[in-house]
JSON list of N, CA and C in Angstrom, two decimals:
[
{"chain": "A", "resi": 1, "resn": "MET", "atom": "N", "xyz": [-0.38, -11.47, -4.22]},
{"chain": "A", "resi": 1, "resn": "MET", "atom": "CA", "xyz": [0.88, -10.83, -4.46]},
{"chain": "A", "resi": 1, "resn": "MET", "atom": "C", "xyz": [0.90, -9.37, -4.01]},
{"chain": "A", "resi": 2, "resn": "ILE", "atom": "N", "xyz": [-0.22, -8.69, -4.16]},
{"chain": "A", "resi": 2, "resn": "ILE", "atom": "CA", "xyz": [-0.27, -7.29, -3.75]},
{"chain": "A", "resi": 2, "resn": "ILE", "atom": "C", "xyz": [-0.13, -7.20, -2.23]},
{"chain": "A", "resi": 3, "resn": "PHE", "atom": "N", "xyz": [-0.76, -8.11, -1.52]},
{"chain": "A", "resi": 3, "resn": "PHE", "atom": "CA", "xyz": [-0.65, -8.07, -0.05]},
{"chain": "A", "resi": 3, "resn": "PHE", "atom": "C", "xyz": [0.80, -8.23, 0.38]},
{"chain": "A", "resi": 4, "resn": "LYS", "atom": "N", "xyz": [1.55, -9.08, -0.31]},
{"chain": "A", "resi": 4, "resn": "LYS", "atom": "CA", "xyz": [2.96, -9.28, 0.03]},
{"chain": "A", "resi": 4, "resn": "LYS", "atom": "C", "xyz": [3.74, -7.98, -0.22]},
{"chain": "A", "resi": 5, "resn": "ALA", "atom": "N", "xyz": [3.45, -7.30, -1.31]},
{"chain": "A", "resi": 5, "resn": "ALA", "atom": "CA", "xyz": [4.11, -6.03, -1.61]},
{"chain": "A", "resi": 5, "resn": "ALA", "atom": "C", "xyz": [3.77, -4.98, -0.56]},
{"chain": "A", "resi": 6, "resn": "ILE", "atom": "N", "xyz": [2.51, -4.96, -0.13]},
{"chain": "A", "resi": 6, "resn": "ILE", "atom": "CA", "xyz": [2.09, -4.02, 0.92]},
{"chain": "A", "resi": 6, "resn": "ILE", "atom": "C", "xyz": [2.82, -4.33, 2.22]},
{"chain": "A", "resi": 7, "resn": "GLU", "atom": "N", "xyz": [2.90, -5.61, 2.57]},
{"chain": "A", "resi": 7, "resn": "GLU", "atom": "CA", "xyz": [3.60, -6.00, 3.79]},
{"chain": "A", "resi": 7, "resn": "GLU", "atom": "C", "xyz": [5.08, -5.61, 3.74]},
{"chain": "A", "resi": 8, "resn": "THR", "atom": "N", "xyz": [5.70, -5.80, 2.59]},
{"chain": "A", "resi": 8, "resn": "THR", "atom": "CA", "xyz": [7.11, -5.45, 2.43]},
{"chain": "A", "resi": 8, "resn": "THR", "atom": "C", "xyz": [7.31, -3.94, 2.58]},
{"chain": "A", "resi": 9, "resn": "ALA", "atom": "N", "xyz": [6.45, -3.15, 1.93]},
{"chain": "A", "resi": 9, "resn": "ALA", "atom": "CA", "xyz": [6.56, -1.70, 2.03]},
{"chain": "A", "resi": 9, "resn": "ALA", "atom": "C", "xyz": [6.30, -1.22, 3.45]},
{"chain": "A", "resi": 10, "resn": "LEU", "atom": "N", "xyz": [5.31, -1.80, 4.12]},
{"chain": "A", "resi": 10, "resn": "LEU", "atom": "CA", "xyz": [5.04, -1.43, 5.51]},
{"chain": "A", "resi": 10, "resn": "LEU", "atom": "C", "xyz": [6.21, -1.80, 6.41]},
{"chain": "A", "resi": 11, "resn": "SER", "atom": "N", "xyz": [6.83, -2.94, 6.14]},
{"chain": "A", "resi": 11, "resn": "SER", "atom": "CA", "xyz": [7.99, -3.36, 6.93]},
{"chain": "A", "resi": 11, "resn": "SER", "atom": "C", "xyz": [9.12, -2.35, 6.81]},
{"chain": "A", "resi": 12, "resn": "GLU", "atom": "N", "xyz": [9.33, -1.85, 5.60]},
{"chain": "A", "resi": 12, "resn": "GLU", "atom": "CA", "xyz": [10.37, -0.84, 5.38]},
{"chain": "A", "resi": 12, "resn": "GLU", "atom": "C", "xyz": [10.09, 0.44, 6.15]},
{"chain": "A", "resi": 13, "resn": "VAL", "atom": "N", "xyz": [8.86, 0.90, 6.08]},
{"chain": "A", "resi": 13, "resn": "VAL", "atom": "CA", "xyz": [8.50, 2.19, 6.68]},
{"chain": "A", "resi": 13, "resn": "VAL", "atom": "C", "xyz": [8.43, 2.11, 8.20]},
{"chain": "A", "resi": 14, "resn": "THR", "atom": "N", "xyz": [7.89, 1.02, 8.71]},
{"chain": "A", "resi": 14, "resn": "THR", "atom": "CA", "xyz": [7.72, 0.90, 10.17]},
{"chain": "A", "resi": 14, "resn": "THR", "atom": "C", "xyz": [8.95, 0.31, 10.85]},
{"chain": "A", "resi": 15, "resn": "GLU", "atom": "N", "xyz": [9.87, -0.21, 10.03]},
{"chain": "A", "resi": 15, "resn": "GLU", "atom": "CA", "xyz": [11.10, -0.82, 10.54]},
{"chain": "A", "resi": 15, "resn": "GLU", "atom": "C", "xyz": [10.82, -2.00, 11.46]},
{"chain": "A", "resi": 16, "resn": "ARG", "atom": "N", "xyz": [9.79, -2.75, 11.13]},
{"chain": "A", "resi": 16, "resn": "ARG", "atom": "CA", "xyz": [9.47, -4.00, 11.83]},
{"chain": "A", "resi": 16, "resn": "ARG", "atom": "C", "xyz": [8.82, -4.94, 10.83]},
{"chain": "A", "resi": 17, "resn": "GLN", "atom": "N", "xyz": [8.93, -6.22, 11.08]},
{"chain": "A", "resi": 17, "resn": "GLN", "atom": "CA", "xyz": [8.37, -7.21, 10.17]},
{"chain": "A", "resi": 17, "resn": "GLN", "atom": "C", "xyz": [6.84, -7.16, 10.20]},
{"chain": "A", "resi": 18, "resn": "VAL", "atom": "N", "xyz": [6.25, -7.03, 9.03]},
{"chain": "A", "resi": 18, "resn": "VAL", "atom": "CA", "xyz": [4.79, -6.97, 8.90]},
{"chain": "A", "resi": 18, "resn": "VAL", "atom": "C", "xyz": [4.33, -8.20, 8.13]},
{"chain": "A", "resi": 19, "resn": "SER", "atom": "N", "xyz": [3.35, -8.89, 8.68]},
{"chain": "A", "resi": 19, "resn": "SER", "atom": "CA", "xyz": [2.76, -10.03, 7.99]},
{"chain": "A", "resi": 19, "resn": "SER", "atom": "C", "xyz": [1.32, -10.21, 8.48]},
{"chain": "A", "resi": 20, "resn": "GLY", "atom": "N", "xyz": [0.57, -11.00, 7.74]},
{"chain": "A", "resi": 20, "resn": "GLY", "atom": "CA", "xyz": [-0.78, -11.33, 8.15]},
{"chain": "A", "resi": 20, "resn": "GLY", "atom": "C", "xyz": [-1.83, -10.27, 7.89]},
{"chain": "A", "resi": 21, "resn": "LEU", "atom": "N", "xyz": [-1.59, -9.41, 6.89]},
{"chain": "A", "resi": 21, "resn": "LEU", "atom": "CA", "xyz": [-2.61, -8.42, 6.55]},
{"chain": "A", "resi": 21, "resn": "LEU", "atom": "C", "xyz": [-3.88, -9.11, 6.06]},
{"chain": "A", "resi": 22, "resn": "THR", "atom": "N", "xyz": [-5.01, -8.52, 6.38]},
{"chain": "A", "resi": 22, "resn": "THR", "atom": "CA", "xyz": [-6.29, -8.98, 5.86]},
{"chain": "A", "resi": 22, "resn": "THR", "atom": "C", "xyz": [-6.92, -7.82, 5.11]},
{"chain": "A", "resi": 23, "resn": "PRO", "atom": "N", "xyz": [-7.94, -8.07, 4.30]},
{"chain": "A", "resi": 23, "resn": "PRO", "atom": "CA", "xyz": [-8.60, -6.96, 3.61]},
{"chain": "A", "resi": 23, "resn": "PRO", "atom": "C", "xyz": [-9.16, -5.91, 4.56]},
{"chain": "A", "resi": 24, "resn": "GLU", "atom": "N", "xyz": [-9.51, -6.32, 5.78]},
{"chain": "A", "resi": 24, "resn": "GLU", "atom": "CA", "xyz": [-10.11, -5.39, 6.75]},
{"chain": "A", "resi": 24, "resn": "GLU", "atom": "C", "xyz": [-9.07, -4.62, 7.57]},
{"chain": "A", "resi": 25, "resn": "THR", "atom": "N", "xyz": [-7.79, -4.93, 7.42]},
{"chain": "A", "resi": 25, "resn": "THR", "atom": "CA", "xyz": [-6.75, -4.25, 8.19]},
{"chain": "A", "resi": 25, "resn": "THR", "atom": "C", "xyz": [-6.82, -2.74, 7.95]},
{"chain": "A", "resi": 26, "resn": "GLU", "atom": "N", "xyz": [-6.93, -1.98, 9.03]},
{"chain": "A", "resi": 26, "resn": "GLU", "atom": "CA", "xyz": [-6.91, -0.52, 8.94]},
{"chain": "A", "resi": 26, "resn": "GLU", "atom": "C", "xyz": [-5.47, -0.08, 9.15]},
{"chain": "A", "resi": 27, "resn": "LEU", "atom": "N", "xyz": [-4.86, 0.38, 8.08]},
{"chain": "A", "resi": 27, "resn": "LEU", "atom": "CA", "xyz": [-3.42, 0.64, 8.08]},
{"chain": "A", "resi": 27, "resn": "LEU", "atom": "C", "xyz": [-3.00, 1.70, 9.09]},
{"chain": "A", "resi": 28, "resn": "ASP", "atom": "N", "xyz": [-3.78, 2.76, 9.23]},
{"chain": "A", "resi": 28, "resn": "ASP", "atom": "CA", "xyz": [-3.38, 3.82, 10.17]},
{"chain": "A", "resi": 28, "resn": "ASP", "atom": "C", "xyz": [-3.39, 3.33, 11.61]},
{"chain": "A", "resi": 29, "resn": "LYS", "atom": "N", "xyz": [-4.42, 2.57, 11.97]},
{"chain": "A", "resi": 29, "resn": "LYS", "atom": "CA", "xyz": [-4.53, 2.07, 13.34]},
{"chain": "A", "resi": 29, "resn": "LYS", "atom": "C", "xyz": [-3.56, 0.93, 13.62]},
{"chain": "A", "resi": 30, "resn": "ALA", "atom": "N", "xyz": [-3.46, 0.00, 12.69]},
{"chain": "A", "resi": 30, "resn": "ALA", "atom": "CA", "xyz": [-2.63, -1.18, 12.90]},
{"chain": "A", "resi": 30, "resn": "ALA", "atom": "C", "xyz": [-1.14, -0.84, 12.94]},
{"chain": "A", "resi": 31, "resn": "PHE", "atom": "N", "xyz": [-0.74, 0.21, 12.21]},
{"chain": "A", "resi": 31, "resn": "PHE", "atom": "CA", "xyz": [0.69, 0.52, 12.10]},
{"chain": "A", "resi": 31, "resn": "PHE", "atom": "C", "xyz": [1.04, 1.94, 12.53]},
{"chain": "A", "resi": 32, "resn": "ASP", "atom": "N", "xyz": [0.07, 2.64, 13.11]},
{"chain": "A", "resi": 32, "resn": "ASP", "atom": "CA", "xyz": [0.29, 3.99, 13.63]},
{"chain": "A", "resi": 32, "resn": "ASP", "atom": "C", "xyz": [0.94, 4.90, 12.59]},
{"chain": "A", "resi": 33, "resn": "LEU", "atom": "N", "xyz": [0.37, 4.90, 11.38]},
{"chain": "A", "resi": 33, "resn": "LEU", "atom": "CA", "xyz": [0.92, 5.70, 10.29]},
{"chain": "A", "resi": 33, "resn": "LEU", "atom": "C", "xyz": [0.38, 7.12, 10.35]},
{"chain": "A", "resi": 34, "resn": "ASP", "atom": "N", "xyz": [1.27, 8.09, 10.49]},
{"chain": "A", "resi": 34, "resn": "ASP", "atom": "CA", "xyz": [0.86, 9.48, 10.34]},
{"chain": "A", "resi": 34, "resn": "ASP", "atom": "C", "xyz": [0.95, 9.83, 8.85]},
{"chain": "A", "resi": 35, "resn": "SER", "atom": "N", "xyz": [0.61, 11.03, 8.48]},
{"chain": "A", "resi": 35, "resn": "SER", "atom": "CA", "xyz": [0.56, 11.39, 7.06]},
{"chain": "A", "resi": 35, "resn": "SER", "atom": "C", "xyz": [1.93, 11.30, 6.39]},
{"chain": "A", "resi": 36, "resn": "TYR", "atom": "N", "xyz": [2.99, 11.67, 7.09]},
{"chain": "A", "resi": 36, "resn": "TYR", "atom": "CA", "xyz": [4.33, 11.57, 6.52]},
{"chain": "A", "resi": 36, "resn": "TYR", "atom": "C", "xyz": [4.71, 10.11, 6.28]},
{"chain": "A", "resi": 37, "resn": "MET", "atom": "N", "xyz": [4.47, 9.26, 7.27]},
{"chain": "A", "resi": 37, "resn": "MET", "atom": "CA", "xyz": [4.79, 7.84, 7.13]},
{"chain": "A", "resi": 37, "resn": "MET", "atom": "C", "xyz": [3.95, 7.20, 6.03]},
{"chain": "A", "resi": 38, "resn": "PHE", "atom": "N", "xyz": [2.71, 7.67, 5.88]},
{"chain": "A", "resi": 38, "resn": "PHE", "atom": "CA", "xyz": [1.84, 7.10, 4.86]},
{"chain": "A", "resi": 38, "resn": "PHE", "atom": "C", "xyz": [2.39, 7.41, 3.47]},
{"chain": "A", "resi": 39, "resn": "VAL", "atom": "N", "xyz": [2.87, 8.62, 3.26]},
{"chain": "A", "resi": 39, "resn": "VAL", "atom": "CA", "xyz": [3.48, 8.98, 1.98]},
{"chain": "A", "resi": 39, "resn": "VAL", "atom": "C", "xyz": [4.72, 8.12, 1.73]},
{"chain": "A", "resi": 40, "resn": "GLN", "atom": "N", "xyz": [5.53, 7.94, 2.76]},
{"chain": "A", "resi": 40, "resn": "GLN", "atom": "CA", "xyz": [6.72, 7.08, 2.64]},
{"chain": "A", "resi": 40, "resn": "GLN", "atom": "C", "xyz": [6.31, 5.66, 2.28]},
{"chain": "A", "resi": 41, "resn": "PHE", "atom": "N", "xyz": [5.23, 5.19, 2.88]},
{"chain": "A", "resi": 41, "resn": "PHE", "atom": "CA", "xyz": [4.72, 3.86, 2.58]},
{"chain": "A", "resi": 41, "resn": "PHE", "atom": "C", "xyz": [4.31, 3.75, 1.11]},
{"chain": "A", "resi": 42, "resn": "LEU", "atom": "N", "xyz": [3.59, 4.74, 0.60]},
{"chain": "A", "resi": 42, "resn": "LEU", "atom": "CA", "xyz": [3.17, 4.71, -0.80]},
{"chain": "A", "resi": 42, "resn": "LEU", "atom": "C", "xyz": [4.37, 4.72, -1.74]},
{"chain": "A", "resi": 43, "resn": "LEU", "atom": "N", "xyz": [5.39, 5.50, -1.41]},
{"chain": "A", "resi": 43, "resn": "LEU", "atom": "CA", "xyz": [6.60, 5.52, -2.23]},
{"chain": "A", "resi": 43, "resn": "LEU", "atom": "C", "xyz": [7.31, 4.16, -2.21]},
{"chain": "A", "resi": 44, "resn": "ALA", "atom": "N", "xyz": [7.37, 3.55, -1.04]},
{"chain": "A", "resi": 44, "resn": "ALA", "atom": "CA", "xyz": [7.97, 2.22, -0.93]},
{"chain": "A", "resi": 44, "resn": "ALA", "atom": "C", "xyz": [7.15, 1.20, -1.71]},
{"chain": "A", "resi": 45, "resn": "LEU", "atom": "N", "xyz": [5.85, 1.36, -1.71]},
{"chain": "A", "resi": 45, "resn": "LEU", "atom": "CA", "xyz": [4.97, 0.45, -2.45]},
{"chain": "A", "resi": 45, "resn": "LEU", "atom": "C", "xyz": [5.18, 0.61, -3.96]},
{"chain": "A", "resi": 46, "resn": "GLU", "atom": "N", "xyz": [5.40, 1.83, -4.42]},
{"chain": "A", "resi": 46, "resn": "GLU", "atom": "CA", "xyz": [5.71, 2.05, -5.83]},
{"chain": "A", "resi": 46, "resn": "GLU", "atom": "C", "xyz": [6.97, 1.28, -6.23]},
{"chain": "A", "resi": 47, "resn": "ASP", "atom": "N", "xyz": [7.94, 1.22, -5.32]},
{"chain": "A", "resi": 47, "resn": "ASP", "atom": "CA", "xyz": [9.17, 0.48, -5.58]},
{"chain": "A", "resi": 47, "resn": "ASP", "atom": "C", "xyz": [8.92, -1.03, -5.65]},
{"chain": "A", "resi": 48, "resn": "GLN", "atom": "N", "xyz": [7.91, -1.50, -4.97]},
{"chain": "A", "resi": 48, "resn": "GLN", "atom": "CA", "xyz": [7.61, -2.94, -4.90]},
{"chain": "A", "resi": 48, "resn": "GLN", "atom": "C", "xyz": [6.82, -3.43, -6.12]},
{"chain": "A", "resi": 49, "resn": "ILE", "atom": "N", "xyz": [6.01, -2.55, -6.72]},
{"chain": "A", "resi": 49, "resn": "ILE", "atom": "CA", "xyz": [5.11, -2.96, -7.79]},
{"chain": "A", "resi": 49, "resn": "ILE", "atom": "C", "xyz": [5.45, -2.19, -9.06]},
{"chain": "A", "resi": 50, "resn": "GLU", "atom": "N", "xyz": [5.97, -2.89, -10.02]},
{"chain": "A", "resi": 50, "resn": "GLU", "atom": "CA", "xyz": [6.38, -2.28, -11.28]},
{"chain": "A", "resi": 50, "resn": "GLU", "atom": "C", "xyz": [5.20, -1.60, -11.96]},
{"chain": "A", "resi": 51, "resn": "GLY", "atom": "N", "xyz": [5.41, -0.38, -12.38]},
{"chain": "A", "resi": 51, "resn": "GLY", "atom": "CA", "xyz": [4.39, 0.37, -13.10]},
{"chain": "A", "resi": 51, "resn": "GLY", "atom": "C", "xyz": [3.41, 1.12, -12.22]},
{"chain": "A", "resi": 52, "resn": "LEU", "atom": "N", "xyz": [3.52, 0.98, -10.93]},
{"chain": "A", "resi": 52, "resn": "LEU", "atom": "CA", "xyz": [2.60, 1.66, -10.02]},
{"chain": "A", "resi": 52, "resn": "LEU", "atom": "C", "xyz": [3.11, 3.05, -9.69]},
{"chain": "A", "resi": 53, "resn": "GLN", "atom": "N", "xyz": [2.24, 4.04, -9.86]},
{"chain": "A", "resi": 53, "resn": "GLN", "atom": "CA", "xyz": [2.55, 5.40, -9.44]},
{"chain": "A", "resi": 53, "resn": "GLN", "atom": "C", "xyz": [1.30, 6.02, -8.87]},
{"chain": "A", "resi": 54, "resn": "PHE", "atom": "N", "xyz": [1.45, 6.62, -7.71]},
{"chain": "A", "resi": 54, "resn": "PHE", "atom": "CA", "xyz": [0.34, 7.32, -7.06]},
{"chain": "A", "resi": 54, "resn": "PHE", "atom": "C", "xyz": [0.43, 8.79, -7.40]},
{"chain": "A", "resi": 55, "resn": "ASP", "atom": "N", "xyz": [-0.71, 9.41, -7.62]},
{"chain": "A", "resi": 55, "resn": "ASP", "atom": "CA", "xyz": [-0.77, 10.85, -7.83]},
{"chain": "A", "resi": 55, "resn": "ASP", "atom": "C", "xyz": [-1.00, 11.50, -6.46]},
{"chain": "A", "resi": 56, "resn": "PRO", "atom": "N", "xyz": [0.03, 12.16, -5.91]},
{"chain": "A", "resi": 56, "resn": "PRO", "atom": "CA", "xyz": [-0.10, 12.70, -4.55]},
{"chain": "A", "resi": 56, "resn": "PRO", "atom": "C", "xyz": [-1.21, 13.74, -4.39]},
{"chain": "A", "resi": 57, "resn": "ASP", "atom": "N", "xyz": [-1.61, 14.37, -5.49]},
{"chain": "A", "resi": 57, "resn": "ASP", "atom": "CA", "xyz": [-2.68, 15.36, -5.41]},
{"chain": "A", "resi": 57, "resn": "ASP", "atom": "C", "xyz": [-4.06, 14.73, -5.47]},
{"chain": "A", "resi": 58, "resn": "ALA", "atom": "N", "xyz": [-4.13, 13.48, -5.89]},
{"chain": "A", "resi": 58, "resn": "ALA", "atom": "CA", "xyz": [-5.42, 12.83, -6.09]},
{"chain": "A", "resi": 58, "resn": "ALA", "atom": "C", "xyz": [-5.74, 11.78, -5.04]},
{"chain": "A", "resi": 59, "resn": "ILE", "atom": "N", "xyz": [-4.81, 11.53, -4.14]},
{"chain": "A", "resi": 59, "resn": "ILE", "atom": "CA", "xyz": [-5.06, 10.49, -3.14]},
{"chain": "A", "resi": 59, "resn": "ILE", "atom": "C", "xyz": [-4.92, 11.05, -1.74]},
{"chain": "A", "resi": 60, "resn": "GLY", "atom": "N", "xyz": [-5.53, 10.39, -0.83]},
{"chain": "A", "resi": 60, "resn": "GLY", "atom": "CA", "xyz": [-5.42, 10.76, 0.57]},
{"chain": "A", "resi": 60, "resn": "GLY", "atom": "C", "xyz": [-5.42, 9.51, 1.42]},
{"chain": "A", "resi": 61, "resn": "GLN", "atom": "N", "xyz": [-4.93, 9.64, 2.61]},
{"chain": "A", "resi": 61, "resn": "GLN", "atom": "CA", "xyz": [-4.82, 8.48, 3.49]},
{"chain": "A", "resi": 61, "resn": "GLN", "atom": "C", "xyz": [-6.18, 7.86, 3.76]},
{"chain": "A", "resi": 62, "resn": "GLN", "atom": "N", "xyz": [-7.22, 8.66, 3.88]},
{"chain": "A", "resi": 62, "resn": "GLN", "atom": "CA", "xyz": [-8.53, 8.12, 4.21]},
{"chain": "A", "resi": 62, "resn": "GLN", "atom": "C", "xyz": [-9.05, 7.18, 3.13]},
{"chain": "A", "resi": 63, "resn": "GLU", "atom": "N", "xyz": [-8.69, 7.40, 1.85]},
{"chain": "A", "resi": 63, "resn": "GLU", "atom": "CA", "xyz": [-9.15, 6.51, 0.78]},
{"chain": "A", "resi": 63, "resn": "GLU", "atom": "C", "xyz": [-8.51, 5.13, 0.87]},
{"chain": "A", "resi": 64, "resn": "PHE", "atom": "N", "xyz": [-7.31, 5.07, 1.41]},
{"chain": "A", "resi": 64, "resn": "PHE", "atom": "CA", "xyz": [-6.57, 3.81, 1.45]},
{"chain": "A", "resi": 64, "resn": "PHE", "atom": "C", "xyz": [-6.34, 3.32, 2.86]},
{"chain": "A", "resi": 65, "resn": "ASN", "atom": "N", "xyz": [-7.19, 3.70, 3.77]},
{"chain": "A", "resi": 65, "resn": "ASN", "atom": "CA", "xyz": [-7.02, 3.30, 5.16]},
{"chain": "A", "resi": 65, "resn": "ASN", "atom": "C", "xyz": [-7.16, 1.79, 5.33]},
{"chain": "A", "resi": 66, "resn": "ARG", "atom": "N", "xyz": [-8.08, 1.18, 4.60]},
{"chain": "A", "resi": 66, "resn": "ARG", "atom": "CA", "xyz": [-8.26, -0.28, 4.67]},
{"chain": "A", "resi": 66, "resn": "ARG", "atom": "C", "xyz": [-7.45, -0.93, 3.56]},
{"chain": "A", "resi": 67, "resn": "ALA", "atom": "N", "xyz": [-6.83, -2.05, 3.88]},
{"chain": "A", "resi": 67, "resn": "ALA", "atom": "CA", "xyz": [-6.01, -2.76, 2.90]},
{"chain": "A", "resi": 67, "resn": "ALA", "atom": "C", "xyz": [-6.80, -3.09, 1.63]},
{"chain": "A", "resi": 68, "resn": "ALA", "atom": "N", "xyz": [-8.06, -3.47, 1.77]},
{"chain": "A", "resi": 68, "resn": "ALA", "atom": "CA", "xyz": [-8.87, -3.84, 0.62]},
{"chain": "A", "resi": 68, "resn": "ALA", "atom": "C", "xyz": [-9.02, -2.68, -0.37]},
{"chain": "A", "resi": 69, "resn": "SER", "atom": "N", "xyz": [-9.22, -1.46, 0.13]},
{"chain": "A", "resi": 69, "resn": "SER", "atom": "CA", "xyz": [-9.37, -0.33, -0.78]},
{"chain": "A", "resi": 69, "resn": "SER", "atom": "C", "xyz": [-8.07, -0.01, -1.49]},
{"chain": "A", "resi": 70, "resn": "LEU", "atom": "N", "xyz": [-6.96, -0.20, -0.81]},
{"chain": "A", "resi": 70, "resn": "LEU", "atom": "CA", "xyz": [-5.66, 0.03, -1.44]},
{"chain": "A", "resi": 70, "resn": "LEU", "atom": "C", "xyz": [-5.40, -1.02, -2.52]},
{"chain": "A", "resi": 71, "resn": "VAL", "atom": "N", "xyz": [-5.70, -2.28, -2.23]},
{"chain": "A", "resi": 71, "resn": "VAL", "atom": "CA", "xyz": [-5.53, -3.34, -3.22]},
{"chain": "A", "resi": 71, "resn": "VAL", "atom": "C", "xyz": [-6.40, -3.08, -4.45]},
{"chain": "A", "resi": 72, "resn": "SER", "atom": "N", "xyz": [-7.64, -2.68, -4.25]},
{"chain": "A", "resi": 72, "resn": "SER", "atom": "CA", "xyz": [-8.54, -2.38, -5.37]},
{"chain": "A", "resi": 72, "resn": "SER", "atom": "C", "xyz": [-7.98, -1.25, -6.23]},
{"chain": "A", "resi": 73, "resn": "HIS", "atom": "N", "xyz": [-7.46, -0.23, -5.58]},
{"chain": "A", "resi": 73, "resn": "HIS", "atom": "CA", "xyz": [-6.88, 0.89, -6.32]},
{"chain": "A", "resi": 73, "resn": "HIS", "atom": "C", "xyz": [-5.69, 0.42, -7.15]},
{"chain": "A", "resi": 74, "resn": "ILE", "atom": "N", "xyz": [-4.83, -0.39, -6.56]},
{"chain": "A", "resi": 74, "resn": "ILE", "atom": "CA", "xyz": [-3.65, -0.89, -7.27]},
{"chain": "A", "resi": 74, "resn": "ILE", "atom": "C", "xyz": [-4.07, -1.74, -8.47]},
{"chain": "A", "resi": 75, "resn": "GLU", "atom": "N", "xyz": [-5.04, -2.61, -8.27]},
{"chain": "A", "resi": 75, "resn": "GLU", "atom": "CA", "xyz": [-5.53, -3.44, -9.38]},
{"chain": "A", "resi": 75, "resn": "GLU", "atom": "C", "xyz": [-6.08, -2.58, -10.50]},
{"chain": "A", "resi": 76, "resn": "ASP", "atom": "N", "xyz": [-6.81, -1.53, -10.14]},
{"chain": "A", "resi": 76, "resn": "ASP", "atom": "CA", "xyz": [-7.36, -0.62, -11.16]},
{"chain": "A", "resi": 76, "resn": "ASP", "atom": "C", "xyz": [-6.26, 0.12, -11.90]},
{"chain": "A", "resi": 77, "resn": "ARG", "atom": "N", "xyz": [-5.20, 0.50, -11.18]},
{"chain": "A", "resi": 77, "resn": "ARG", "atom": "CA", "xyz": [-4.12, 1.29, -11.78]},
{"chain": "A", "resi": 77, "resn": "ARG", "atom": "C", "xyz": [-3.23, 0.49, -12.71]},
{"chain": "A", "resi": 78, "resn": "ILE", "atom": "N", "xyz": [-2.89, -0.72, -12.34]},
{"chain": "A", "resi": 78, "resn": "ILE", "atom": "CA", "xyz": [-1.92, -1.46, -13.14]},
{"chain": "A", "resi": 78, "resn": "ILE", "atom": "C", "xyz": [-2.53, -2.67, -13.86]},
{"chain": "A", "resi": 79, "resn": "GLY", "atom": "N", "xyz": [-3.76, -2.98, -13.56]},
{"chain": "A", "resi": 79, "resn": "GLY", "atom": "CA", "xyz": [-4.44, -4.09, -14.22]},
{"chain": "A", "resi": 79, "resn": "GLY", "atom": "C", "xyz": [-4.17, -5.41, -13.54]},
{"chain": "A", "resi": 80, "resn": "ALA", "atom": "N", "xyz": [-5.19, -6.22, -13.44]},
{"chain": "A", "resi": 80, "resn": "ALA", "atom": "CA", "xyz": [-5.10, -7.50, -12.74]},
{"chain": "A", "resi": 80, "resn": "ALA", "atom": "C", "xyz": [-4.09, -8.44, -13.39]},
{"chain": "A", "resi": 81, "resn": "ARG", "atom": "N", "xyz": [-3.95, -8.38, -14.70]},
{"chain": "A", "resi": 81, "resn": "ARG", "atom": "CA", "xyz": [-3.02, -9.28, -15.40]},
{"chain": "A", "resi": 81, "resn": "ARG", "atom": "C", "xyz": [-1.59, -9.01, -14.96]},
{"chain": "A", "resi": 82, "resn": "GLN", "atom": "N", "xyz": [-1.22, -7.74, -14.83]},
{"chain": "A", "resi": 82, "resn": "GLN", "atom": "CA", "xyz": [0.13, -7.40, -14.43]},
{"chain": "A", "resi": 82, "resn": "GLN", "atom": "C", "xyz": [0.37, -7.74, -12.96]},
{"chain": "A", "resi": 83, "resn": "VAL", "atom": "N", "xyz": [-0.65, -7.63, -12.12]},
{"chain": "A", "resi": 83, "resn": "VAL", "atom": "CA", "xyz": [-0.53, -7.91, -10.69]},
{"chain": "A", "resi": 83, "resn": "VAL", "atom": "C", "xyz": [-0.07, -9.34, -10.46]},
{"chain": "A", "resi": 84, "resn": "GLU", "atom": "N", "xyz": [-0.51, -10.25, -11.30]},
{"chain": "A", "resi": 84, "resn": "GLU", "atom": "CA", "xyz": [-0.14, -11.66, -11.13]},
{"chain": "A", "resi": 84, "resn": "GLU", "atom": "C", "xyz": [1.36, -11.87, -11.22]},
{"chain": "A", "resi": 85, "resn": "HIS", "atom": "N", "xyz": [2.07, -10.97, -11.88]},
{"chain": "A", "resi": 85, "resn": "HIS", "atom": "CA", "xyz": [3.51, -11.11, -12.07]},
{"chain": "A", "resi": 85, "resn": "HIS", "atom": "C", "xyz": [4.32, -10.36, -11.04]},
{"chain": "A", "resi": 86, "resn": "VAL", "atom": "N", "xyz": [3.69, -9.69, -10.11]},
{"chain": "A", "resi": 86, "resn": "VAL", "atom": "CA", "xyz": [4.42, -8.92, -9.09]},
{"chain": "A", "resi": 86, "resn": "VAL", "atom": "C", "xyz": [5.08, -9.85, -8.11]}
]
């Protein structure tokens, strides 16, 4: 479910349909995300996943460059039980 939310948020930011993400997908390279677009992506992702909020002072693009690291962070932030309902 988190991958679907990531794909939806990426689709909004890149203005193209995104599908087929894998844990190894490098978001900056695969979608040519600059720092501004990355922030927009995180904001769109917050809209997709109830209860998710990123601390802009505590995160950076390099920490979430791979889809797997972003998913792990989201699971840690909102809990695996809640993720099942996204």
